[in-house]
CSV table of C-alpha atoms in Angstrom, one decimal:
chain,number,residue,atom,x,y,z
A,63,UNK,CA,-108.5,-74.0,-82.7
A,64,UNK,CA,-107.6,-75.2,-86.2
A,65,UNK,CA,-104.5,-73.0,-86.1
A,66,UNK,CA,-103.4,-74.7,-82.8
A,67,UNK,CA,-104.0,-78.1,-84.4
A,68,UNK,CA,-102.0,-77.3,-87.5
A,69,UNK,CA,-99.2,-75.8,-85.3
A,70,UNK,CA,-99.1,-79.0,-83.2
A,71,UNK,CA,-98.9,-81.1,-86.4
A,72,UNK,CA,-96.1,-79.1,-87.8
A,73,UNK,CA,-94.2,-79.1,-84.5
A,74,UNK,CA,-94.5,-82.9,-84.3
A,75,UNK,CA,-93.5,-83.5,-87.9
A,76,UNK,CA,-90.5,-81.2,-87.5
A,77,UNK,CA,-89.3,-82.9,-84.3
A,78,UNK,CA,-89.7,-86.3,-86.0
A,79,UNK,CA,-88.0,-85.4,-89.3
A,80,UNK,CA,-85.1,-83.5,-87.7
A,81,UNK,CA,-84.6,-85.8,-84.7
A,82,UNK,CA,-80.9,-85.5,-83.8
A,83,UNK,CA,-78.7,-88.4,-82.8
A,84,UNK,CA,-78.8,-88.9,-79.1
A,85,UNK,CA,-76.1,-87.3,-76.9
A,86,UNK,CA,-75.5,-90.0,-74.3
A,87,UNK,CA,-74.6,-89.0,-70.7
A,88,UNK,CA,-75.2,-90.6,-67.3
A,89,UNK,CA,-78.8,-90.1,-66.4
A,90,UNK,CA,-81.0,-91.0,-63.5
A,91,UNK,CA,-84.1,-92.8,-65.0
A,92,UNK,CA,-86.1,-92.2,-61.8
A,93,UNK,CA,-85.6,-88.4,-62.2
A,94,UNK,CA,-86.5,-88.6,-65.9
A,95,UNK,CA,-89.8,-90.3,-65.0
A,96,UNK,CA,-90.5,-87.9,-62.1
A,97,UNK,CA,-90.0,-84.9,-64.4
A,98,UNK,CA,-92.3,-86.4,-67.1
A,99,UNK,CA,-95.0,-87.2,-64.5
A,100,UNK,CA,-94.8,-83.7,-63.1
A,101,UNK,CA,-95.2,-82.3,-66.6
A,102,UNK,CA,-98.3,-84.5,-67.2
A,103,UNK,CA,-99.8,-83.4,-63.9
A,104,UNK,CA,-99.3,-79.7,-64.9
A,105,UNK,CA,-100.7,-80.3,-68.5
A,106,UNK,CA,-103.8,-82.2,-67.3
A,107,UNK,CA,-104.4,-81.3,-63.6
A,108,UNK,CA,-107.8,-82.9,-63.6
A,109,UNK,CA,-106.3,-86.4,-64.0
A,110,UNK,CA,-104.6,-88.4,-61.3
A,111,UNK,CA,-101.1,-89.6,-62.3
A,112,UNK,CA,-99.8,-92.0,-59.6
A,113,UNK,CA,-96.1,-92.4,-59.5
A,114,UNK,CA,-95.2,-95.7,-57.8
A,115,UNK,CA,-92.6,-94.9,-55.1
A,116,UNK,CA,-90.0,-95.6,-54.1
A,117,UNK,CA,-88.4,-95.5,-57.5
A,118,UNK,CA,-85.3,-97.7,-57.9
A,119,UNK,CA,-82.0,-95.8,-57.9
A,120,UNK,CA,-80.0,-96.4,-61.1
A,121,UNK,CA,-77.9,-94.7,-63.7
A,122,UNK,CA,-78.2,-95.2,-67.5
A,123,UNK,CA,-76.4,-93.9,-70.5
A,124,UNK,CA,-79.0,-91.9,-72.3
A,125,UNK,CA,-80.0,-88.6,-73.9
A,126,UNK,CA,-82.1,-87.3,-71.0
A,127,UNK,CA,-84.0,-84.8,-73.2
A,128,UNK,CA,-85.0,-87.5,-75.7
A,129,UNK,CA,-86.0,-90.1,-73.1
A,130,UNK,CA,-88.0,-87.3,-71.3
A,131,UNK,CA,-89.8,-86.6,-74.6
A,132,UNK,CA,-90.6,-90.2,-75.1
A,133,UNK,CA,-92.0,-90.4,-71.6
A,134,UNK,CA,-94.0,-87.2,-72.1
A,135,UNK,CA,-95.5,-88.6,-75.3
A,136,UNK,CA,-96.5,-91.9,-73.6
A,137,UNK,CA,-98.1,-90.1,-70.7
A,138,UNK,CA,-99.9,-87.7,-73.0
A,139,UNK,CA,-101.3,-90.6,-74.9
A,140,UNK,CA,-102.4,-92.2,-71.6
A,141,UNK,CA,-104.0,-88.9,-70.5
A,142,UNK,CA,-105.9,-88.6,-73.8
A,143,UNK,CA,-107.1,-92.2,-73.5
A,144,UNK,CA,-108.3,-91.7,-69.9
A,145,UNK,CA,-110.0,-88.4,-70.9
A,146,UNK,CA,-111.9,-90.2,-73.7
A,147,UNK,CA,-112.9,-93.1,-71.4
A,148,UNK,CA,-114.2,-90.6,-68.8
A,149,UNK,CA,-116.4,-89.0,-71.3
A,150,UNK,CA,-118.1,-92.3,-72.1
A,151,UNK,CA,-118.2,-93.5,-68.5
A,152,UNK,CA,-119.0,-90.3,-66.4
A,153,UNK,CA,-120.3,-92.3,-63.4
A,154,UNK,CA,-116.9,-93.9,-63.0
A,155,UNK,CA,-114.7,-91.0,-64.0
A,156,UNK,CA,-113.3,-90.3,-60.6
A,157,UNK,CA,-111.8,-93.8,-60.2
A,158,UNK,CA,-109.7,-93.5,-63.4
A,159,UNK,CA,-106.0,-92.8,-63.1
A,160,UNK,CA,-102.7,-93.2,-64.8
A,161,UNK,CA,-100.0,-95.2,-63.1
A,162,UNK,CA,-96.3,-94.7,-63.8
A,163,UNK,CA,-93.5,-96.9,-62.5
A,164,UNK,CA,-89.9,-97.8,-63.1
A,165,UNK,CA,-88.3,-101.3,-63.0
A,166,UNK,CA,-84.6,-101.8,-63.0
A,167,UNK,CA,-83.2,-105.4,-63.5
A,168,UNK,CA,-80.1,-106.8,-65.1
A,169,UNK,CA,-78.9,-103.3,-66.1
A,170,UNK,CA,-82.1,-102.5,-68.0
A,171,UNK,CA,-84.5,-99.7,-67.0
A,172,UNK,CA,-88.1,-100.4,-67.9
A,173,UNK,CA,-90.6,-97.5,-67.8
A,174,UNK,CA,-94.2,-98.7,-67.2
A,175,UNK,CA,-97.2,-96.5,-67.9
A,176,UNK,CA,-100.7,-97.9,-67.4
A,177,UNK,CA,-104.0,-96.3,-67.9
A,178,UNK,CA,-107.7,-97.3,-67.8
A,179,UNK,CA,-108.5,-96.1,-71.3
A,180,UNK,CA,-110.2,-98.3,-73.8
A,181,UNK,CA,-106.9,-99.9,-74.9
A,182,UNK,CA,-105.2,-100.2,-78.2
A,183,UNK,CA,-107.3,-101.6,-81.1
A,184,UNK,CA,-106.6,-105.2,-82.0
A,185,UNK,CA,-106.6,-104.3,-85.7
A,186,UNK,CA,-103.3,-102.8,-86.9
A,187,UNK,CA,-102.0,-102.6,-83.4
A,188,UNK,CA,-98.5,-103.4,-84.6
A,189,UNK,CA,-98.6,-100.4,-87.0
A,190,UNK,CA,-99.3,-97.8,-84.3
A,191,UNK,CA,-95.7,-96.9,-83.9
A,192,UNK,CA,-95.3,-96.2,-87.7
A,193,UNK,CA,-95.3,-92.6,-88.7
A,194,UNK,CA,-98.7,-91.1,-89.5
A,195,UNK,CA,-100.7,-94.1,-88.3
A,196,UNK,CA,-103.2,-93.0,-85.7
A,197,UNK,CA,-106.6,-94.0,-84.2
A,198,UNK,CA,-107.4,-90.5,-83.0
A,199,UNK,CA,-109.5,-88.1,-85.0
A,200,UNK,CA,-107.0,-85.2,-84.5
A,201,UNK,CA,-103.9,-87.3,-84.0
A,202,UNK,CA,-100.8,-86.9,-86.2
A,203,UNK,CA,-99.6,-90.4,-85.9
A,204,UNK,CA,-96.1,-89.2,-84.8
A,205,UNK,CA,-96.2,-89.4,-81.0
A,206,UNK,CA,-95.6,-93.1,-80.8
A,207,UNK,CA,-93.3,-93.1,-83.8
A,208,UNK,CA,-91.1,-90.6,-82.0
A,209,UNK,CA,-91.2,-92.9,-78.9
A,210,UNK,CA,-90.2,-95.9,-81.0
A,211,UNK,CA,-87.3,-94.1,-82.6
A,212,UNK,CA,-86.0,-92.8,-79.3
A,213,UNK,CA,-86.2,-96.3,-77.8
A,214,UNK,CA,-84.4,-97.8,-80.7
A,215,UNK,CA,-81.7,-95.1,-80.7
A,216,UNK,CA,-81.1,-96.1,-77.1
A,217,UNK,CA,-80.9,-99.8,-77.8
A,218,UNK,CA,-84.4,-100.4,-76.3
A,219,UNK,CA,-87.7,-101.5,-77.5
């Protein structure tokens, strides 16, 4: 188990430290979200991940692999938050889900991921996207830092 934790930490650090410049191409944001939701459903089959359909049709200039990684990181965080919440609220565990949607307006795609976890802490909330800042016992503090870098590299926030 410790070996797996160390491997995950090394993998996350490597992907953050060597993150390449994005290779922009025409991408379908709806498909990127569908693929990330599918991956989350496979990774955590005991959780419900609702994908709000129909998704708007749009194209965006993006590095699909990188945006997909950002979405996977966000969905993984949501899954971990819901799992922790379920452990502390077993009677209500079945009603907890993750909800993913896409909004397109004024040429901007906004990915929305909502969960019923305990939420982000008020203290140091603005620092959670900094490298190595985490609230989780086994967290590396790189997942959201990677998301932030990908967003910024794509002109987003």
